[in-house]
Short mmCIF file of C-alpha atoms and ligand atoms in Angstrom, two decimals:
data_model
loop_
_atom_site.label_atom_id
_atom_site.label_comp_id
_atom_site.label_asym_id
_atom_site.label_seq_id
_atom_site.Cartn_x
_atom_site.Cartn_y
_atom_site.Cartn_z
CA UNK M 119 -30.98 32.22 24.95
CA UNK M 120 -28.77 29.21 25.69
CA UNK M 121 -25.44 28.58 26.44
CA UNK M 122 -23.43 25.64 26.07
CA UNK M 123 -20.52 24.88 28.21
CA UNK M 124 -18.13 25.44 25.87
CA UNK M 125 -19.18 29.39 24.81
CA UNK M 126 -19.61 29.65 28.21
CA UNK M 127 -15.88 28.54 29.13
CA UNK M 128 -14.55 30.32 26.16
CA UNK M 129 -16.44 33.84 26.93
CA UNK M 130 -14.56 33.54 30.59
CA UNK M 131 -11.12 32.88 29.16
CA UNK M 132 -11.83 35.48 26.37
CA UNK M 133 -12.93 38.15 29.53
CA UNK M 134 -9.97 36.40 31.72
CA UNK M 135 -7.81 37.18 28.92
CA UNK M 136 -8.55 40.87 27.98
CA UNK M 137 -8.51 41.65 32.02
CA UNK M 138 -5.23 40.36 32.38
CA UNK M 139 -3.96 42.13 29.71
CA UNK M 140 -4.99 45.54 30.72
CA UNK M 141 -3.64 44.56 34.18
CA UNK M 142 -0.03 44.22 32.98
CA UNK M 143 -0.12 47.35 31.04
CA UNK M 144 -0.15 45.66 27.71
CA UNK M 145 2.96 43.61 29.11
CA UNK M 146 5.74 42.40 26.25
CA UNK M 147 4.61 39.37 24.59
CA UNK M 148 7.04 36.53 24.65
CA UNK M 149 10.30 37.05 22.87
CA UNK M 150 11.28 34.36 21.17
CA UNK M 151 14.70 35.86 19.75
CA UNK M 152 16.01 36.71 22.92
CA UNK M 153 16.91 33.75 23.85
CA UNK M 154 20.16 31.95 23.20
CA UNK M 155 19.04 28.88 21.15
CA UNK M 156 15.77 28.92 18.88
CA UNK M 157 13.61 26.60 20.59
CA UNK M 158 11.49 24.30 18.13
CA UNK M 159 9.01 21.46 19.29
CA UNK M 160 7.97 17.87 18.56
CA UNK M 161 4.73 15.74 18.84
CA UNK M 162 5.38 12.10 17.63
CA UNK M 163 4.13 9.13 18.39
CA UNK M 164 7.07 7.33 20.16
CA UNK M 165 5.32 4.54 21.76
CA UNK M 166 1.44 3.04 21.19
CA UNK M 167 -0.08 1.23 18.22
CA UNK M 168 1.16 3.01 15.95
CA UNK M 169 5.04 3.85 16.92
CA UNK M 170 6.84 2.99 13.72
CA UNK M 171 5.23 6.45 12.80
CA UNK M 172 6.79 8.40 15.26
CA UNK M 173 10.10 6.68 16.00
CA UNK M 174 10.52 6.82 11.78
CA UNK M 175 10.07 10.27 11.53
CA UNK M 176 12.04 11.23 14.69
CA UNK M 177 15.00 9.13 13.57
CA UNK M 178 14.78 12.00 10.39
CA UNK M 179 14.36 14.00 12.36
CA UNK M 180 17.59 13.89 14.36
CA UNK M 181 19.54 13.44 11.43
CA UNK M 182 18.34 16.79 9.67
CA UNK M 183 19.02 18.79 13.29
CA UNK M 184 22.77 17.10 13.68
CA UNK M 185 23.25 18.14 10.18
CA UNK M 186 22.17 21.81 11.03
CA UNK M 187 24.09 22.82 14.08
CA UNK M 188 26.96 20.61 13.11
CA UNK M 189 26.94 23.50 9.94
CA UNK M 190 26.23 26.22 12.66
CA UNK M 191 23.09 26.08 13.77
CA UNK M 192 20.29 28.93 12.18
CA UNK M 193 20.65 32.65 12.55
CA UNK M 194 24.04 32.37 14.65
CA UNK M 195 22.35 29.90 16.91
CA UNK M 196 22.25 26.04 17.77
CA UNK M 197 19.00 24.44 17.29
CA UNK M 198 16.88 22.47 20.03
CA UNK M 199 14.00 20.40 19.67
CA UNK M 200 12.09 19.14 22.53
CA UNK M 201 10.10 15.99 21.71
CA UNK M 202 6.80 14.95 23.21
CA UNK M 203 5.53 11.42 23.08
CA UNK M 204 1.92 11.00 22.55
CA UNK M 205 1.84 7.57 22.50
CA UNK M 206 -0.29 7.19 19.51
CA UNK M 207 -3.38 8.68 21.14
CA UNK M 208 -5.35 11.90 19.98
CA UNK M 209 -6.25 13.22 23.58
CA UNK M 210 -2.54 13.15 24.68
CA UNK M 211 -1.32 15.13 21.29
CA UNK M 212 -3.82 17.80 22.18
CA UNK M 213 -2.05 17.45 25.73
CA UNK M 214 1.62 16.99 24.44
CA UNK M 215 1.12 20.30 22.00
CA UNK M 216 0.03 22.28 24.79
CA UNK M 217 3.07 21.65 27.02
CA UNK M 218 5.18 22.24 23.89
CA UNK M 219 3.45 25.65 23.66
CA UNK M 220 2.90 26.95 27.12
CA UNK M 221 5.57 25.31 28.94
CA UNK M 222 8.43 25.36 26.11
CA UNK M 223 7.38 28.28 24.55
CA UNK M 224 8.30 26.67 21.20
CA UNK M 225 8.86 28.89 18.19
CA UNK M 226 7.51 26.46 15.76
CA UNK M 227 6.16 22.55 16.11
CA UNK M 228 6.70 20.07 13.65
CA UNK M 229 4.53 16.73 14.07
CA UNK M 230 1.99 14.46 13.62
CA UNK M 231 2.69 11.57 11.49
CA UNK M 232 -1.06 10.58 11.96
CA UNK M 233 -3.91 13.04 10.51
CA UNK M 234 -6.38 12.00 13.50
CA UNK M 235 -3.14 12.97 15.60
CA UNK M 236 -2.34 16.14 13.60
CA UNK M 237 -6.27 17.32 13.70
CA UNK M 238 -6.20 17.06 17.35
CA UNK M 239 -2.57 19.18 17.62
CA UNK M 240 -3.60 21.55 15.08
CA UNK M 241 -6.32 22.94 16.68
CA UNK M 242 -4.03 24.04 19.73
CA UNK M 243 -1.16 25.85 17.45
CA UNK M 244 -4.00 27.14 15.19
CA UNK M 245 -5.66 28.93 18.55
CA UNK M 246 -2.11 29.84 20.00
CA UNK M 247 -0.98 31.45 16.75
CA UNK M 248 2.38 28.73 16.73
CA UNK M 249 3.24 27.54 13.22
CA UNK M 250 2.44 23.64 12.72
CA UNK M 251 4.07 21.89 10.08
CA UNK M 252 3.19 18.21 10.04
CA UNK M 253 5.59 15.83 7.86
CA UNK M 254 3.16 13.04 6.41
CA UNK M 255 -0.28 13.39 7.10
CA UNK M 256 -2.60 13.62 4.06
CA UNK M 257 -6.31 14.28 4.83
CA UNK M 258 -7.47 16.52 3.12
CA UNK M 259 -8.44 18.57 6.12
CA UNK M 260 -5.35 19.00 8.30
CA UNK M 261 -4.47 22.06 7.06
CA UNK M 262 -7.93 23.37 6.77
CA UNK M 263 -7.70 23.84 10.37
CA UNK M 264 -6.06 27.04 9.64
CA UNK M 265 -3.68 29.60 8.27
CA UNK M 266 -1.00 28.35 11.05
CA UNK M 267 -1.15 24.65 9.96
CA UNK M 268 1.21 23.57 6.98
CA UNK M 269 2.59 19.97 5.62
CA UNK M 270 5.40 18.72 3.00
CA UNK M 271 3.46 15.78 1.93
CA UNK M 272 0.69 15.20 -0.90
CA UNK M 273 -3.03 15.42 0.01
CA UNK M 274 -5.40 11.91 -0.10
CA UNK M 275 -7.52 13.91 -2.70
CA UNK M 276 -4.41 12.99 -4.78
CA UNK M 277 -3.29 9.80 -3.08
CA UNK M 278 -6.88 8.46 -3.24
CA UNK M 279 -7.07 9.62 -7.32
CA UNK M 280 -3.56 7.29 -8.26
CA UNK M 281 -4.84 4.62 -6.68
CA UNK M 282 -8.00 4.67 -8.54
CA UNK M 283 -5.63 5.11 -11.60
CA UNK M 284 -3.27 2.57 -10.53
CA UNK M 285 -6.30 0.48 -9.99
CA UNK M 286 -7.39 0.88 -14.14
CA UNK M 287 -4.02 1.11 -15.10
CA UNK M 288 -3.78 -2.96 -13.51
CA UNK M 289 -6.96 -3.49 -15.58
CA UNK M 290 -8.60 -4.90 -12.82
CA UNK M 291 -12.40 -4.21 -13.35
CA UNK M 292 -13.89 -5.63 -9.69
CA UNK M 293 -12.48 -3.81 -6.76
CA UNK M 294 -13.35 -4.32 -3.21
CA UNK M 295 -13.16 -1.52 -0.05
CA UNK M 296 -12.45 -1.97 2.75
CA UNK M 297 -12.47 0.97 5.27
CA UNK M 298 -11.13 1.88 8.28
CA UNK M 299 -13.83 4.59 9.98
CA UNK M 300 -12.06 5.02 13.07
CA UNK M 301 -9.34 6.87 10.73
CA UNK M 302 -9.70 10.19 9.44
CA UNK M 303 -6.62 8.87 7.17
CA UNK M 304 -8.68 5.59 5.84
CA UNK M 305 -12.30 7.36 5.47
CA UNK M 306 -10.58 10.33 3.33
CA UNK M 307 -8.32 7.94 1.09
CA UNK M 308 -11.68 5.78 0.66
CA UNK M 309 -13.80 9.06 -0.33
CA UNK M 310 -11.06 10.04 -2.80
CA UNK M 311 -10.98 6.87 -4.46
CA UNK M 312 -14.50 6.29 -4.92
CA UNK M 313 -14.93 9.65 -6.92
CA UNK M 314 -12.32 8.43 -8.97
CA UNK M 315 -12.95 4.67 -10.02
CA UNK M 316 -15.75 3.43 -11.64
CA UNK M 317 -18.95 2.71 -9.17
CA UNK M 318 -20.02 -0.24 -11.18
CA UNK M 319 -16.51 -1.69 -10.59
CA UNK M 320 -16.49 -1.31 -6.93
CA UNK M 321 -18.36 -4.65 -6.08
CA UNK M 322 -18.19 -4.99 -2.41
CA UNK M 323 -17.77 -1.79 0.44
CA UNK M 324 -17.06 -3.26 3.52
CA UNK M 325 -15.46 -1.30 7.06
CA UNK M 326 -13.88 -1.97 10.22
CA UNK M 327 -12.64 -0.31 13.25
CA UNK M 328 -8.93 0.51 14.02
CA UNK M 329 -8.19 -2.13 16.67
CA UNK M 330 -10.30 -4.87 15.34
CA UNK M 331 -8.70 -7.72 15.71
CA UNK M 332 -11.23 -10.27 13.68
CA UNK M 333 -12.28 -9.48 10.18
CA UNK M 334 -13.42 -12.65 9.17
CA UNK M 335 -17.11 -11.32 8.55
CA UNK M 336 -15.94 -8.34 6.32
CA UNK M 337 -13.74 -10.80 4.20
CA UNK M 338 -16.39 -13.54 3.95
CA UNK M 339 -18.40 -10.97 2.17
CA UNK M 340 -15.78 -9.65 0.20
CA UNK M 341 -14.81 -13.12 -0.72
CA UNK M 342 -18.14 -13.72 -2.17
CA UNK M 343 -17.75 -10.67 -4.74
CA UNK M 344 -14.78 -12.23 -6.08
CA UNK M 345 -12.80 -9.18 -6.45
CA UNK M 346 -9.64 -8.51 -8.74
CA UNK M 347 -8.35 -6.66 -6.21
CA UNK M 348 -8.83 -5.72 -2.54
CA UNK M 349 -8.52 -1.36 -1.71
CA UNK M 350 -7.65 -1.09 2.10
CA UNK M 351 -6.43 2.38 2.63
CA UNK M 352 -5.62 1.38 6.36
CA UNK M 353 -2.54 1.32 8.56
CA UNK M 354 0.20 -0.84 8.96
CA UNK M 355 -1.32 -2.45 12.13
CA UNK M 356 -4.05 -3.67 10.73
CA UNK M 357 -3.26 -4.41 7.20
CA UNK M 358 -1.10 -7.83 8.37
CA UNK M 359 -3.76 -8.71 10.26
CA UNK M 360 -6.20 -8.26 7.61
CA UNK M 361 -4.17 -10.09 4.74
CA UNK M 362 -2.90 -12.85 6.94
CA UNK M 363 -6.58 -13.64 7.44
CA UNK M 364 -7.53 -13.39 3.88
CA UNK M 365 -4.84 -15.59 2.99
CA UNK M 366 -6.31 -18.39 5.73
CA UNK M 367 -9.49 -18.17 3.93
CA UNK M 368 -8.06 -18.79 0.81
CA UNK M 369 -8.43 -15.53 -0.47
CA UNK M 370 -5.14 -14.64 -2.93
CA UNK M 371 -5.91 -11.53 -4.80
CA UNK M 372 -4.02 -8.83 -4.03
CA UNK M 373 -4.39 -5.82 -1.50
CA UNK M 374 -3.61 -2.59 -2.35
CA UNK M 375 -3.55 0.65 -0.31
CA UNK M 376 -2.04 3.65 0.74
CA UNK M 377 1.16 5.14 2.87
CA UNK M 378 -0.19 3.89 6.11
CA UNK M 379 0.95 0.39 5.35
CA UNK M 380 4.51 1.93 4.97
CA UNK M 381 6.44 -0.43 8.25
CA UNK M 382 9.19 -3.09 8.22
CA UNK M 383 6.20 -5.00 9.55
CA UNK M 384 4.36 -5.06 6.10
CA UNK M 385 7.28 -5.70 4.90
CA UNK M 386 8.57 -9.12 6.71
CA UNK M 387 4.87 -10.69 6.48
CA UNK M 388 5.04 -13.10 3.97
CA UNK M 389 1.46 -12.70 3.06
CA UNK M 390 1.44 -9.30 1.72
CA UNK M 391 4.25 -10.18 -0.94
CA UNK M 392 2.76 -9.02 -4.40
CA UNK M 393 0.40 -6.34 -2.65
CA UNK M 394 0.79 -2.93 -3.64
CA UNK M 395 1.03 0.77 -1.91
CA UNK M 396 1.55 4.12 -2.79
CA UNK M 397 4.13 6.14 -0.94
CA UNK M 398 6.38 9.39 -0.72
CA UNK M 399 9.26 8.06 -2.60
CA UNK M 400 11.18 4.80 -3.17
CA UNK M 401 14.44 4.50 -1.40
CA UNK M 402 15.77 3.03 -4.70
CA UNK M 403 15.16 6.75 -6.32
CA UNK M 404 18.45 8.02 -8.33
CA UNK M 405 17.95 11.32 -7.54
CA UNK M 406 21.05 12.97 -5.91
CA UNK M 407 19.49 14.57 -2.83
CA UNK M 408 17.63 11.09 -2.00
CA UNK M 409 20.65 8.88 -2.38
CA UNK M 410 22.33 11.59 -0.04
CA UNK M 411 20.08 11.30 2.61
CA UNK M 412 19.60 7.58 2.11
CA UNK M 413 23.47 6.88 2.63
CA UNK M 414 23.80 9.34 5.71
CA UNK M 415 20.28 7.84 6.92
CA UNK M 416 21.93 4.32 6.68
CA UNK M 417 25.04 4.99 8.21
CA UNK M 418 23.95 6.43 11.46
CA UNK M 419 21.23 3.90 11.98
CA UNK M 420 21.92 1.09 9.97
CA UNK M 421 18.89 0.63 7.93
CA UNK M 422 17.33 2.08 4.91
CA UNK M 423 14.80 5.11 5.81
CA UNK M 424 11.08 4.78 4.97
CA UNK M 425 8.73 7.10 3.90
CA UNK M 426 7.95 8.74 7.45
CA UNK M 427 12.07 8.61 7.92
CA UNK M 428 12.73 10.72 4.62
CA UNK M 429 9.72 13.12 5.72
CA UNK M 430 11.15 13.91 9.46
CA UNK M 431 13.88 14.73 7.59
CA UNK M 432 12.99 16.87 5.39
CA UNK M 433 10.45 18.68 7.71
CA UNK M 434 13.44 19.86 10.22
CA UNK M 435 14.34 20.82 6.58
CA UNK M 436 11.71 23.29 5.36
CA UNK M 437 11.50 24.75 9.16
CA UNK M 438 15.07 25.38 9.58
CA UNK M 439 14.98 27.33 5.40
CA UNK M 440 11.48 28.82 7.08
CA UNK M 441 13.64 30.31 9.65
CA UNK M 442 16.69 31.57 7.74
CA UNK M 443 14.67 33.11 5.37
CA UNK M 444 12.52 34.73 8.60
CA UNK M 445 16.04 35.66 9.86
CA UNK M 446 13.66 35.60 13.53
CA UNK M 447 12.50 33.08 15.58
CA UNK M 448 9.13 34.73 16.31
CA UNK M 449 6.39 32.63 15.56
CA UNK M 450 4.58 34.39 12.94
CA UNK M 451 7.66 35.39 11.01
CA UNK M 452 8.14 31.81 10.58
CA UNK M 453 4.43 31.09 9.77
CA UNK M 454 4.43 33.74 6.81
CA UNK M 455 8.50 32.07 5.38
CA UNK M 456 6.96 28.79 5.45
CA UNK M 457 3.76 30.06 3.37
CA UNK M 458 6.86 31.38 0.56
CA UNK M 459 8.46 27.77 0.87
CA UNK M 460 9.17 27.05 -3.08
CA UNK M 461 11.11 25.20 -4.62
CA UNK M 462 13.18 23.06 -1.58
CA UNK M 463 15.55 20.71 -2.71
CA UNK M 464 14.27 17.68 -0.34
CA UNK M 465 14.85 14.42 0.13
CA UNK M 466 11.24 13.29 -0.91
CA UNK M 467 11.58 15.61 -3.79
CA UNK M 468 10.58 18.94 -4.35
CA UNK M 469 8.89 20.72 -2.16
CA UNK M 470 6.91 23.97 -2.63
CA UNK M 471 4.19 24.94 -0.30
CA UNK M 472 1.15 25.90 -2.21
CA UNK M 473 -1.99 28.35 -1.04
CA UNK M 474 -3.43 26.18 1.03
CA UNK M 475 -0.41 25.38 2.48
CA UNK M 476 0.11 21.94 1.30
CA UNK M 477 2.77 20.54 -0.80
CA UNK M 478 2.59 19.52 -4.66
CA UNK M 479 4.44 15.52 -4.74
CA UNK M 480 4.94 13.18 -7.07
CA UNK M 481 3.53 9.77 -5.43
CA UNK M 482 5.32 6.01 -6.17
CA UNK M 483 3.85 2.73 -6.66
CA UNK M 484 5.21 0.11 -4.11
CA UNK M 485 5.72 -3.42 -4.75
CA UNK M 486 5.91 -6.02 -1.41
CA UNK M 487 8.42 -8.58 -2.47
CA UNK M 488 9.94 -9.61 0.61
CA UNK M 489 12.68 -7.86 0.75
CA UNK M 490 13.13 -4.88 3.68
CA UNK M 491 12.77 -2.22 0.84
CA UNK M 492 9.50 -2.77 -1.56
CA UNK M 493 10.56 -2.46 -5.37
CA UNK M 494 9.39 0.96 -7.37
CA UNK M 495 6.42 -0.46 -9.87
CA UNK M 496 5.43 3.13 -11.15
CA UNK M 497 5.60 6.78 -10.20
CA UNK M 498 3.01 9.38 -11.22
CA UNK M 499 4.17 13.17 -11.14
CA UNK M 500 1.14 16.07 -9.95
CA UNK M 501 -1.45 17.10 -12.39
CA UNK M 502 -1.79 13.61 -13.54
N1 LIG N 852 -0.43 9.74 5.69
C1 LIG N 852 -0.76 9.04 6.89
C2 LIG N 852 -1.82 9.84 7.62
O1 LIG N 852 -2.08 10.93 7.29
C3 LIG N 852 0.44 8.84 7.78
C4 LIG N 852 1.63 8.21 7.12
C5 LIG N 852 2.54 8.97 6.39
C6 LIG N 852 1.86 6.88 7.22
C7 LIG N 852 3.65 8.40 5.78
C8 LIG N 852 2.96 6.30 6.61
C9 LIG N 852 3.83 7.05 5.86
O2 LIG N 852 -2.45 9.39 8.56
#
């Protein structure tokens, strides 16, 4: 029979583990209400390619947690949250959850922006039994990882489906792709939107790699397809790149795509103006617990929030009800509120956590026009 390295190294700790427990005499496992504050952790990225993610959703963050102890904290207690910087890199969110875990001894964590990110993180609080709750990312298989691994946000099956929609409901009839495959995010929003438009109408399916920095041989061949419209379910990062060189080879069809273009860079580049996105929610929405947040959001950092803003926000949200409703700090009493979750009044709109522990959104249509917040061009509620 062979071993590989791995079952090797995880039959040791598994031995390692049982031995050390007999050793202490079944010793107390950690108690997480004993102590004097409830102790929650963060994995963002703060710095790195892609840190309007992290610094967005952190600046929601905040907000939510000065809200909460400034009302008296949770269960009697003021709330911390240590934040770990993982500068936009999977192998240091593996890292940074770890250190949240075993060095922290956080009740709960509450991060990534990024799917690639929150695959990597979720694997650590699925194995150490600590509840995961990530604000924005979509793929579809984040919280596959396991029964420990929640979100607030809509899947990509979804996202991927309204674009396809939006796409038909535009009338255009000759759509080009083109994906990102070093992005669990891009590759799952393509996937989705390919079951859901026409194949005879998709007339050109090219990729690239995150970091690229020269796409002129994709768009050459996309160019030659003549397309309506150009998908690129990609992030912010690359998308001005992308467009800028479009629009240099004359190309003036517009690009549409998914949250990850979501960044006051899309935003002041002059070439994606008339491009469209879908998104969490429009900061121009009436509703009374959006305009709330937007105003409080506005005043304390003097711009309107984005997507990943309103989604920090209401993630601190949905732990801190997880924990009230727990009325503990113990890990797995949080893990089985947040599974009840219905029904939260948020921000981004209601937010009820389903079986598989995702949430059920309504999505918008963005519109780039120039200004720092994108106009609302259509919103599509679940089950459509
Ligand atoms: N949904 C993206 C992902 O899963 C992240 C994202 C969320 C980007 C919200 C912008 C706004 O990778």
């Amino acid at each position: 029979m062979k071993f590989t390295k791995a079952a090797v190294s995880g039959a040791l700790a598994l031995a390692v583990a049982i031995f050390a427990g007999q050793g202490a005499c079944r010793k107390k496992t950690f108690d997480y209400d004993a102590r004097s504050t409830i102790v929650l952790g963060q994995y963002a990225s703060l710095t790195g390619g892609t840190a309007d993610f992290g610094k967005s959703s952190n600046d929601g963050l905040q907000l939510a947690l000065e809200q909460i102890n400034a009302s008296g904290g949770l269960l009697g207690k003021q709330v911390s949250v240590t934040t770990e910087d993982d500068q936009s890199n999977s192998d240091n969110a593996v890292a940074a959850v770890s250190k949240l875990i075993n060095r922290d001894k956080v009740s709960a964590v509450i991060g990534e922006v990024a799917s690639t990110r929150s695959l990597s993180g979720g694997g650590i609080c699925q194995s150490s039994r600590i509840p995961m709750l990530s604000p924005a990312s979509t793929n579809p298989q984040v919280t596959k990882t396991g029964d420990y691994i929640f979100r607030i946000c809509f899947t990509d099956d979804f996202q991927g489906k309204i674009c396809a929609r939006f796409a038909k409901d535009q009338g255009w009839k000759r759509v080009a792709m083109l994906t990102d495959t070093a992005n669990a995010y891009s590759k799952g929003l393509a996937t989705a939107f390919k079951e859901n438009f026409p194949v005879d109408m998709i007339v050109a399916d090219e990729n690239f790699k995150a970091e690229d920095k020269n796409f002129e041989a994709q768009l050459n061949k996309i160019k030659a397809t003549n397309p309506d419209a150009i998908y690129l379910p990609a992030y912010y990062t690359e998308v001005g790149l992308i467009v800028t060189q479009a629009r240099r080879a004359g190309m003036t069809m517009p690009f549409f795509g998914g949250d990850g273009w979501d960044s006051p860079q899309t935003q002041s580049n002059p070439d994606t103006v008339g491009c469209f996105y879908s998104d969490h929610y429009s900061a121009n929405d009436p509703s009374e617990a959006t305009q709330k947040f937007v105003k409080a959001f506005a005043k304390k950092y003097g711009h309107q929030p984005d997507a990943m803003a309103v989604l920090g926000y209401d993630a601190m949200g949905v732990m801190a009800q997880a924990i009230k409703d727990a009325g503990s700090a113990d890990p797995k009493a949080i893990r089985d509120a947040l599974a009840k979750i219905k029904n939260y009044d948020g921000a981004s709109g209601q937010i009820t956590i389903d079986e598989n522990r995702n949430a059920t959104k309504s999505i918008v249509i963005l519109n780039v026009t120039g200004k720092p917040v994108p106009d609302l061009a259509k919103r599509y509620d679940p089950g459509e």
